[in-house]
Short mmCIF file of C-alpha atoms in Angstrom, two decimals:
data_model
loop_
_atom_site.label_atom_id
_atom_site.label_comp_id
_atom_site.label_asym_id
_atom_site.label_seq_id
_atom_site.Cartn_x
_atom_site.Cartn_y
_atom_site.Cartn_z
CA MET A 1224 88.66 41.94 29.67
CA SER A 1225 91.14 39.68 28.15
CA GLU A 1226 93.93 40.83 30.39
CA ASN A 1227 92.16 40.63 33.60
CA LEU A 1228 92.40 37.12 33.22
CA LYS A 1229 95.62 36.91 31.94
CA SER A 1230 96.78 38.58 34.86
CA ALA A 1231 94.76 36.84 37.20
CA GLU A 1232 95.75 33.25 35.64
CA LEU A 1233 99.35 34.76 36.18
CA ASN A 1234 98.16 35.17 39.35
CA ILE A 1235 97.38 31.78 40.27
CA ASN A 1236 100.14 30.54 38.39
CA ASP A 1237 102.78 32.57 40.94
CA ILE A 1238 100.63 30.67 43.48
CA TYR A 1239 100.44 27.48 41.89
CA ASP A 1240 105.02 27.81 42.25
CA GLU A 1241 105.19 29.09 45.37
CA VAL A 1242 103.45 26.37 46.95
CA SER A 1243 104.28 24.19 44.80
CA ASP A 1244 107.70 24.63 46.56
CA TRP A 1245 107.08 25.03 49.96
CA HIS A 1246 108.99 22.14 51.87
CA VAL A 1247 107.39 20.34 54.72
CA ASN A 1248 109.81 18.57 56.77
CA ALA A 1249 108.15 15.06 57.70
CA GLY A 1250 110.82 13.69 60.32
CA GLY A 1251 113.03 12.94 57.06
CA THR A 1252 115.92 15.84 58.51
CA LYS A 1253 116.71 16.51 61.77
CA VAL A 1254 116.25 20.44 62.06
CA VAL A 1255 119.19 22.16 64.48
CA ALA A 1256 118.12 25.63 64.81
CA LYS A 1257 121.25 28.34 64.71
CA ARG A 1258 121.04 30.26 67.67
CA MET A 1259 121.32 34.06 67.27
CA SER A 1260 121.30 36.71 69.44
CA GLY A 1261 118.27 39.90 68.84
CA ARG A 1262 115.50 41.70 69.88
CA PHE A 1263 113.34 38.49 69.58
CA ARG A 1264 115.60 36.10 71.03
CA ARG A 1265 115.36 38.49 74.08
CA LEU A 1266 111.98 38.19 73.55
CA LYS A 1267 111.36 34.75 73.01
CA TRP A 1268 114.10 34.23 76.48
CA PHE A 1269 110.96 36.48 78.93
CA GLY A 1270 108.27 34.51 77.43
CA MET A 1271 109.75 31.76 77.94
CA SER A 1272 110.41 32.53 82.02
CA VAL A 1273 106.49 33.03 82.13
CA TRP A 1274 106.97 29.88 83.00
CA LEU A 1275 109.06 29.74 85.74
CA ILE A 1276 105.22 29.99 87.90
CA PHE A 1277 104.44 26.45 86.96
CA PHE A 1278 107.94 25.27 88.78
CA ILE A 1279 107.54 27.71 91.58
CA GLY A 1280 103.88 27.73 92.11
CA PRO A 1281 103.21 24.87 94.14
CA TYR A 1282 106.18 25.85 96.72
CA LEU A 1283 104.51 28.87 97.56
CA ARG A 1284 102.83 28.73 100.96
CA TRP A 1285 99.87 30.48 102.77
CA ASN A 1286 99.17 30.53 106.25
CA GLY A 1287 100.64 27.24 106.71
CA LYS A 1288 99.59 25.32 103.61
CA GLN A 1289 100.19 24.85 99.86
CA ALA A 1290 99.17 28.66 98.26
CA VAL A 1291 97.69 27.03 95.53
CA LEU A 1292 95.85 23.41 94.85
CA PHE A 1293 93.74 21.72 93.32
CA ASP A 1294 92.10 18.98 95.64
CA ILE A 1295 90.22 17.02 92.81
CA PRO A 1296 89.20 14.23 95.45
CA ASN A 1297 88.06 16.44 97.71
CA ARG A 1298 86.96 18.64 94.91
CA GLN A 1299 88.48 21.93 96.15
CA PHE A 1300 90.42 25.11 94.96
CA HIS A 1301 92.60 26.80 96.81
CA PHE A 1302 93.52 30.20 95.39
CA PHE A 1303 95.77 31.39 98.87
CA ASP A 1304 92.73 32.66 100.73
CA ILE A 1305 90.21 31.93 98.05
CA THR A 1306 88.50 27.90 97.82
CA ILE A 1307 86.41 26.72 94.84
CA PHE A 1308 83.71 24.61 94.81
CA PRO A 1309 82.05 22.79 92.65
CA GLN A 1310 79.25 25.05 93.04
CA ASP A 1311 81.32 27.90 91.62
CA ILE A 1312 82.89 25.89 89.21
CA TRP A 1313 80.93 28.01 87.09
CA MET A 1314 83.86 30.96 87.30
CA LEU A 1315 86.56 28.49 85.74
CA SER A 1316 83.89 27.66 82.53
CA LEU A 1317 84.84 31.12 82.10
CA THR A 1318 88.10 31.35 82.67
CA LEU A 1319 89.18 28.73 80.54
CA LEU A 1320 86.80 30.93 77.90
CA PHE A 1321 88.49 33.73 78.51
CA PHE A 1322 91.88 32.49 77.81
CA ALA A 1323 90.56 30.68 74.68
CA ILE A 1324 88.85 33.82 73.20
CA LEU A 1325 92.20 35.71 74.09
CA LEU A 1326 93.97 33.16 71.98
CA ALA A 1327 92.41 33.51 69.02
CA ALA A 1328 92.09 37.38 69.47
CA VAL A 1329 95.79 37.91 69.75
CA THR A 1330 96.20 34.79 66.86
CA SER A 1331 93.77 37.74 64.76
CA ILE A 1332 95.80 40.45 65.03
CA ALA A 1333 99.58 39.03 65.74
CA GLY A 1334 99.83 35.18 64.50
CA ARG A 1335 100.64 32.67 66.74
CA VAL A 1336 102.26 34.64 68.92
CA PHE A 1337 101.22 31.58 71.52
CA CYS A 1338 103.09 29.13 69.71
CA GLY A 1339 106.11 31.00 68.99
CA TYR A 1340 106.71 32.51 72.42
CA PHE A 1341 105.20 30.58 75.41
CA CYS A 1342 103.43 27.40 73.88
CA PHE A 1343 105.40 24.78 76.40
CA GLN A 1344 105.80 22.66 73.47
CA THR A 1345 108.04 25.04 72.32
CA VAL A 1346 109.94 26.27 74.76
CA TRP A 1347 110.70 22.70 76.94
CA THR A 1348 111.77 21.63 72.45
CA ASP A 1349 113.93 24.76 72.60
CA VAL A 1350 115.13 24.17 76.34
CA PHE A 1351 116.21 20.51 75.18
CA THR A 1352 117.92 21.80 71.85
CA PHE A 1353 119.76 23.88 73.45
CA ILE A 1354 121.29 21.58 75.79
CA GLU A 1355 121.55 19.44 72.52
CA THR A 1356 123.38 22.42 70.71
CA ARG A 1357 126.00 23.22 73.80
CA ILE A 1358 126.68 19.45 73.83
CA GLU A 1359 126.90 18.36 70.27
CA GLY A 1360 127.34 21.23 67.92
CA ASP A 1361 124.91 24.50 67.37
CA THR A 1362 125.15 24.24 63.35
CA PRO A 1363 123.60 21.08 60.93
CA GLN A 1364 127.11 20.65 60.05
CA LYS A 1365 129.25 20.42 63.70
CA ALA A 1366 125.60 17.99 64.50
CA MET A 1367 126.41 15.67 61.27
CA LYS A 1368 130.00 15.76 62.39
CA PHE A 1369 129.29 14.53 65.46
CA LYS A 1370 127.04 12.25 64.86
CA SER A 1371 129.23 10.72 61.98
CA ALA A 1372 132.19 10.34 64.40
CA PRO A 1373 133.40 6.92 65.32
CA ALA A 1374 132.50 5.70 68.53
CA SER A 1375 134.52 7.38 71.87
CA PHE A 1376 134.75 7.56 75.58
CA SER A 1377 134.52 11.42 74.42
CA LYS A 1378 131.49 11.06 72.19
CA ILE A 1379 129.19 8.82 74.26
CA SER A 1380 129.79 10.57 77.79
CA ARG A 1381 128.38 14.07 75.87
CA ILE A 1382 125.48 11.60 74.12
CA THR A 1383 124.84 10.64 77.84
CA LEU A 1384 124.76 13.79 79.57
CA LYS A 1385 122.15 15.39 77.11
CA HIS A 1386 120.12 12.30 78.00
CA SER A 1387 120.39 12.56 81.26
CA LEU A 1388 119.96 16.24 81.79
CA TRP A 1389 116.70 15.33 79.49
CA LEU A 1390 115.63 13.08 81.85
CA ALA A 1391 116.33 15.03 84.72
CA ILE A 1392 114.00 17.61 83.44
CA ALA A 1393 111.52 15.82 82.13
CA LEU A 1394 110.94 14.75 85.38
CA LEU A 1395 111.11 17.41 87.18
CA THR A 1396 107.65 18.28 84.58
CA GLY A 1397 105.90 15.36 85.36
CA LEU A 1398 106.50 15.47 88.86
CA THR A 1399 105.64 19.57 89.70
CA PHE A 1400 102.46 18.69 87.01
CA ALA A 1401 101.15 16.30 90.11
CA ALA A 1402 102.22 18.90 92.80
CA TRP A 1403 99.57 21.40 91.84
CA PHE A 1404 97.21 18.76 92.54
CA THR A 1405 98.68 17.52 96.01
CA ASP A 1406 100.65 18.69 98.61
CA VAL A 1407 104.22 19.12 97.06
CA PHE A 1408 106.57 18.87 100.19
CA GLN A 1409 104.56 14.99 100.93
CA LEU A 1410 104.67 14.38 96.90
CA TRP A 1411 108.21 14.29 97.57
CA HIS A 1412 108.44 12.24 100.63
CA ASP A 1413 105.82 9.76 98.76
CA PHE A 1414 107.99 9.33 95.50
CA PHE A 1415 110.97 9.43 97.81
CA THR A 1416 109.73 6.54 99.92
CA LEU A 1417 108.08 4.65 97.43
CA GLN A 1418 104.87 5.20 99.03
CA ALA A 1419 103.07 7.98 96.34
CA SER A 1420 99.73 6.79 94.67
CA LEU A 1421 99.05 4.58 91.85
CA VAL A 1422 97.71 8.01 89.66
CA ALA A 1423 100.86 9.88 91.07
CA TRP A 1424 103.14 7.39 89.50
CA ILE A 1425 100.84 7.08 86.04
CA VAL A 1426 101.22 10.91 85.78
CA LEU A 1427 104.88 11.08 86.78
CA GLY A 1428 105.38 8.33 84.25
CA MET A 1429 103.40 9.30 82.21
CA PHE A 1430 104.65 13.56 81.76
CA THR A 1431 107.88 12.41 81.54
CA VAL A 1432 108.02 9.98 79.02
CA GLY A 1433 105.48 12.70 76.72
CA THR A 1434 108.36 15.42 77.44
CA TYR A 1435 111.06 13.36 76.72
CA VAL A 1436 109.99 12.46 73.52
CA PHE A 1437 107.69 15.09 72.09
CA ALA A 1438 111.06 18.08 73.23
CA GLY A 1439 113.65 15.45 72.46
CA PHE A 1440 113.05 13.84 68.88
CA MET A 1441 109.59 15.09 67.53
CA ARG A 1442 110.48 18.45 68.41
CA GLU A 1443 108.41 20.66 65.31
CA GLN A 1444 107.00 17.57 64.23
CA VAL A 1445 104.60 18.22 67.31
CA CYS A 1446 103.50 21.25 65.83
CA PHE A 1447 102.99 19.71 62.15
CA TRP A 1448 101.03 16.91 63.14
CA LEU A 1449 99.84 16.54 66.33
CA CYS A 1450 99.19 20.23 67.82
CA PRO A 1451 95.51 21.32 65.97
CA TYR A 1452 96.08 24.80 66.40
CA ALA A 1453 98.01 24.63 63.51
CA ARG A 1454 94.85 23.61 61.58
CA LEU A 1455 92.94 25.93 62.77
CA GLN A 1456 94.74 29.51 62.45
CA GLY A 1457 94.33 29.78 58.47
CA VAL A 1458 90.41 31.14 59.60
CA MET A 1459 91.67 33.79 62.48
CA TYR A 1460 94.41 35.41 59.42
CA ASP A 1461 92.70 38.30 57.81
CA GLN A 1462 94.62 41.02 55.54
CA ASP A 1463 95.39 43.36 58.92
CA THR A 1464 97.22 40.47 60.38
CA VAL A 1465 100.76 41.30 60.92
CA LEU A 1466 102.91 38.63 60.74
CA PRO A 1467 107.29 37.43 59.95
CA ALA A 1468 106.89 38.16 56.69
CA TYR A 1469 110.04 38.91 53.04
CA ASP A 1470 109.25 41.59 51.31
CA ALA A 1471 110.04 40.24 47.72
CA GLU A 1472 109.58 43.52 46.39
CA ARG A 1473 113.15 44.51 47.77
CA GLY A 1474 114.59 41.47 48.01
CA GLU A 1475 114.45 40.15 44.67
CA PRO A 1476 115.53 39.22 41.91
CA ARG A 1477 118.41 38.35 45.29
CA GLY A 1478 121.54 36.75 44.84
CA LYS A 1479 125.31 37.16 46.52
CA LEU A 1480 127.18 40.09 47.13
CA LYS A 1481 130.38 41.04 48.07
CA LYS A 1482 131.59 42.64 50.64
CA GLY A 1483 132.02 45.92 50.13
CA ALA A 1484 130.21 45.93 46.31
CA VAL A 1485 126.80 47.63 45.02
CA ASP A 1486 124.78 46.25 42.12
CA SER A 1487 121.60 47.60 41.27
CA THR A 1488 120.93 44.93 39.35
CA LYS A 1489 120.04 42.48 42.82
CA GLY A 1490 117.76 42.43 45.15
CA SER A 1491 118.92 43.25 49.36
CA CYS A 1492 118.36 39.63 49.84
CA ILE A 1493 121.72 37.87 49.51
CA ASP A 1494 120.68 34.54 49.12
CA CYS A 1495 122.83 33.73 52.54
CA LYS A 1496 119.93 31.47 54.05
CA VAL A 1497 120.51 32.39 57.84
CA CYS A 1498 116.91 32.89 58.21
CA VAL A 1499 116.12 29.21 57.22
CA ALA A 1500 119.04 28.22 59.74
CA VAL A 1501 117.99 29.86 62.71
CA CYS A 1502 113.93 28.36 62.23
CA PRO A 1503 113.11 26.31 64.28
CA THR A 1504 110.98 24.10 62.19
CA GLY A 1505 112.97 24.91 59.49
CA ILE A 1506 111.25 26.58 57.00
CA ASP A 1507 112.16 29.21 54.50
CA ILE A 1508 109.95 32.39 55.13
CA ARG A 1509 111.12 33.15 51.98
CA LYS A 1510 108.86 30.67 50.14
CA GLY A 1511 105.56 33.09 52.25
CA GLN A 1512 103.41 31.89 55.22
CA GLN A 1513 103.15 28.29 55.87
CA GLU A 1514 101.28 26.14 58.20
CA GLY A 1515 105.19 25.43 60.11
CA CYS A 1516 105.91 29.19 60.73
CA ILE A 1517 105.14 29.88 64.76
CA THR A 1518 105.70 33.84 63.99
CA CYS A 1519 108.97 33.38 66.58
CA GLY A 1520 110.68 36.32 64.58
CA MET A 1521 114.48 34.63 64.57
CA CYS A 1522 114.13 34.76 60.95
CA ILE A 1523 113.64 38.63 61.89
CA ASP A 1524 116.11 38.90 64.05
CA ALA A 1525 118.82 36.65 61.72
CA CYS A 1526 117.57 38.97 58.47
CA ASP A 1527 118.62 42.21 60.10
CA SER A 1528 122.19 41.03 61.87
CA ILE A 1529 123.10 40.35 57.99
CA MET A 1530 121.57 43.71 57.17
CA ASP A 1531 123.63 45.13 58.97
CA LYS A 1532 126.69 43.60 58.10
CA THR A 1533 125.77 44.56 54.84
CA ASN A 1534 124.71 48.17 55.08
CA GLN A 1535 121.37 47.42 53.94
CA PRO A 1536 118.27 49.33 55.71
CA ARG A 1537 116.59 46.57 58.01
CA GLY A 1538 112.80 45.27 57.45
CA LEU A 1539 113.77 42.80 54.84
CA ILE A 1540 112.33 40.49 56.92
CA ARG A 1541 109.77 41.98 59.56
CA TYR A 1542 106.31 41.80 61.16
CA ALA A 1543 103.86 42.79 58.02
CA SER A 1544 100.29 42.11 57.26
CA TYR A 1545 99.12 41.52 53.90
CA LYS A 1546 98.23 45.13 52.57
CA ASP A 1547 101.31 46.49 53.61
CA LEU A 1548 103.00 43.66 51.80
CA HIS A 1549 100.78 43.81 48.40
CA HIS A 1550 98.83 47.18 48.66
CA ASN A 1551 101.56 49.50 50.66
CA ALA A 1552 99.03 50.63 53.41
CA PRO A 1553 99.37 49.65 56.99
CA PRO A 1554 96.63 47.58 58.86
CA ALA A 1555 93.19 48.82 59.64
CA ALA A 1556 92.80 49.87 63.03
CA LEU A 1557 91.82 47.47 65.61
CA TYR A 1558 88.36 49.08 66.71
CA LYS A 1559 87.45 49.31 62.40
CA ARG A 1560 87.71 45.00 62.75
CA PRO A 1561 85.33 43.38 63.54
CA ARG A 1562 86.48 40.09 64.43
CA VAL A 1563 88.62 41.98 66.79
CA LEU A 1564 85.62 43.57 68.11
CA ILE A 1565 83.53 40.47 68.35
CA TYR A 1566 86.42 38.67 70.69
CA SER A 1567 87.07 42.06 73.05
CA PHE A 1568 83.64 41.93 73.57
CA ILE A 1569 82.98 38.10 74.29
CA LEU A 1570 86.70 38.91 76.37
CA MET A 1571 85.26 41.83 78.75
CA VAL A 1572 81.73 39.79 79.20
CA ALA A 1573 83.71 36.65 80.96
CA PHE A 1574 86.45 38.23 82.45
CA SER A 1575 83.06 41.11 84.01
CA GLY A 1576 82.00 36.83 84.71
CA VAL A 1577 84.64 35.64 86.15
CA GLY A 1578 85.51 39.42 88.65
CA TYR A 1579 81.47 39.60 89.17
CA GLY A 1580 82.29 35.92 90.63
CA PHE A 1581 85.41 36.96 93.42
CA ALA A 1582 83.54 39.64 94.27
CA THR A 1583 80.78 37.64 95.81
CA LEU A 1584 82.06 34.72 96.44
CA SER A 1585 81.17 33.80 100.26
CA THR A 1586 82.44 31.60 103.35
CA THR A 1587 79.44 29.76 103.19
CA GLU A 1588 76.23 28.40 100.17
CA PHE A 1589 72.32 27.62 102.09
CA GLN A 1590 70.47 25.91 100.06
CA VAL A 1591 66.02 25.03 101.27
CA ILE A 1592 64.86 22.56 98.89
CA HIS A 1593 60.94 21.54 98.91
CA ASN A 1594 59.80 17.85 99.12
CA ARG A 1595 57.13 17.66 97.27
CA GLN A 1596 55.65 13.80 97.56
CA PRO A 1597 53.70 14.88 99.43
CA VAL A 1598 53.24 18.55 98.62
CA PHE A 1599 51.67 18.65 102.67
CA VAL A 1600 50.20 16.67 105.44
CA GLN A 1601 47.24 17.39 107.55
CA LEU A 1602 47.93 16.63 110.57
CA SER A 1603 45.11 14.76 113.12
CA ASP A 1604 44.60 17.99 115.10
CA GLY A 1605 44.04 20.15 111.69
CA SER A 1606 47.13 22.11 111.20
CA ILE A 1607 49.19 21.65 107.98
CA GLN A 1608 52.80 20.37 108.16
CA ASN A 1609 55.72 20.99 104.91
CA ARG A 1610 59.21 19.02 104.88
CA TYR A 1611 62.20 20.64 103.61
CA THR A 1612 66.04 19.64 103.36
CA LEU A 1613 68.24 22.11 104.42
CA LYS A 1614 71.64 21.75 103.19
CA MET A 1615 74.99 24.05 104.32
CA LEU A 1616 77.58 23.60 102.74
CA ASN A 1617 80.86 25.25 104.44
CA LYS A 1618 83.57 27.12 102.44
CA THR A 1619 85.62 28.03 105.45
CA ASN A 1620 88.82 26.39 106.65
CA GLU A 1621 87.43 25.91 110.35
CA ASN A 1622 84.55 24.25 111.55
CA ILE A 1623 81.59 26.07 111.72
CA GLU A 1624 78.19 26.06 114.12
CA VAL A 1625 75.03 26.59 112.75
CA SER A 1626 71.40 26.92 114.40
CA TYR A 1627 68.35 27.08 111.63
CA THR A 1628 65.73 29.47 112.30
CA ILE A 1629 62.10 30.78 110.34
CA SER A 1630 60.58 33.72 109.74
CA GLY A 1631 58.35 35.56 107.77
CA LEU A 1632 55.24 33.59 108.15
CA ASP A 1633 52.64 34.21 111.22
CA GLY A 1634 52.46 31.12 113.48
CA ALA A 1635 55.17 28.89 111.62
CA THR A 1636 56.84 26.45 113.91
CA LEU A 1637 60.03 24.44 112.98
CA HIS A 1638 60.91 21.10 113.86
CA GLY A 1639 63.34 18.19 113.73
CA ILE A 1640 65.91 20.29 114.03
CA ASP A 1641 66.66 20.98 117.71
CA GLU A 1642 70.30 21.62 118.26
CA SER A 1643 72.74 23.02 116.62
CA VAL A 1644 75.38 20.98 113.90
CA ILE A 1645 78.68 21.12 112.88
CA ILE A 1646 79.73 21.38 109.58
CA GLU A 1647 83.37 20.38 109.20
CA PRO A 1648 85.29 22.44 105.84
CA GLY A 1649 84.62 21.68 102.63
CA LYS A 1650 81.66 19.68 103.74
CA VAL A 1651 77.73 19.82 103.16
CA SER A 1652 75.44 19.69 106.15
CA PRO A 1653 72.33 17.53 104.85
CA LEU A 1654 68.78 18.45 106.88
CA GLN A 1655 65.50 17.14 106.89
CA ALA A 1656 63.12 20.19 108.96
CA LEU A 1657 59.39 19.91 109.67
CA VAL A 1658 57.47 23.24 109.11
CA ARG A 1659 54.01 23.79 111.17
CA ILE A 1660 50.86 25.73 110.94
CA PRO A 1661 48.24 26.03 113.02
CA ASP A 1662 44.69 24.66 111.56
CA GLY A 1663 42.92 28.27 110.72
CA LYS A 1664 46.36 30.43 110.04
CA LEU A 1665 47.06 29.91 106.83
CA GLN A 1666 45.52 32.48 104.45
CA THR A 1667 46.65 30.94 101.01
CA GLU A 1668 46.81 27.88 99.45
CA LEU A 1669 51.01 29.56 98.87
CA GLU A 1670 52.87 31.62 101.30
CA HIS A 1671 56.74 32.78 101.68
CA LEU A 1672 59.09 31.56 104.40
CA THR A 1673 62.64 32.89 105.23
CA PHE A 1674 64.95 30.20 105.95
CA THR A 1675 68.06 31.68 108.42
CA ALA A 1676 71.24 29.50 108.87
CA ASN A 1677 72.61 31.16 112.42
CA VAL A 1678 76.56 30.79 112.43
CA ILE A 1679 77.03 31.07 115.72
CA SER A 1680 80.60 31.30 115.65
CA ASN A 1681 80.86 33.67 112.91
CA PRO A 1682 77.57 35.72 112.58
CA ASP A 1683 78.92 37.60 109.64
CA ILE A 1684 78.49 34.70 107.75
CA SER A 1685 75.03 34.00 108.65
CA VAL A 1686 72.58 33.05 105.52
CA GLN A 1687 69.26 32.91 104.57
CA TYR A 1688 67.34 31.42 102.34
CA GLU A 1689 63.68 32.09 101.00
CA SER A 1690 61.46 29.63 99.81
CA ILE A 1691 57.34 28.73 100.24
CA PHE A 1692 55.12 26.76 102.17
CA MET A 1693 52.12 24.68 100.88
CA GLY A 1694 48.65 24.15 102.20
CA PRO A 1695 45.32 22.99 100.61
CA LYS A 1696 43.29 25.73 98.18
#
């Protein structure tokens, strides 16, 4: 029993020592990550290339119009031939739920993959630092030498070039974001002629300044202090989550190694610190999993290159789970992990809902509201009258001509709507309609009634609505 307590105390002390040795860069030191080639760097470039859709998307045309347009003033979302209206907003809610749960599911399986390869902050920071390292130096030593050098025409011109490129990217980012909500070509014209709306200028200014400051200056500090996802990641991990990890059992004790020499008393780690030099957040992965790790795998590429040079097998730093490192056991199969199963079920429900929504998306929407004040009126000739509000939404891109009829109730006649109605694209046409039944024709106090909105220009999209007719008991 005492031996177990001593062992537990030692483990706790080891954990305390490891945590106390962590170094969180609070912005006092500028991180200049060294760039190295490798499989994870190529994968990172591939992940970053997904953002080309953000810049190219607004310029895609479909039937003479912008293919994807979030037209908020007119409350319409256009996706090629599909138009989403506020009545279909539940589909957007399910889509957001799908991606939120997908993010949690991926994190529980392979850590912060989104942060490392797809997050806009990571991507824009990587591009900005790429520009900076090409102009000022790709190592902390070169960057410091450039910074401490006396002012000269060369230095000032290079700094000016760097910030000019940063601002150009920031401006393009702000303009592109605004272009998803209005016609992109008209937006360019409005900006160049200084005729853009105040909202457009505000959006451009906010995104330009935000991109320039966050990607150019704050960088990893955004991940440390502003991003809530970094705070939540811990609750999504378990012992089967695979993350970039240092194999201390193989690497320790670390020490320098002469070229061609073999020292059986030392581990595989030669303490070259290249894994630290390439980390975009400046952490030392050898000190364990930390808040700053965005699981980009750059440290794996760096370590593998050193292992190749020292003729040692790769994998000293690798994607591995806690079970793999500490219990020599492979991660549990995905179907045996409860949280993955729960995430998968929610994803399936959300995806099915969105699929159902698109499959049943209609080009018109018809609604009939029975006015209840009063429920019915008995006219002087004894006939019973009910009042209804008819609302027809045109989801097409052309005017439609609609006429209304009723059926399903013998003797019922429709009044108040004598002619067909023209409904513009994206508009709702509310009408007041009266339905009368002669005295003696109403069999019960509640009868079913069917309203039909006949689209004269396109009968295939005509629609019906089941309602009721009410009378005295």
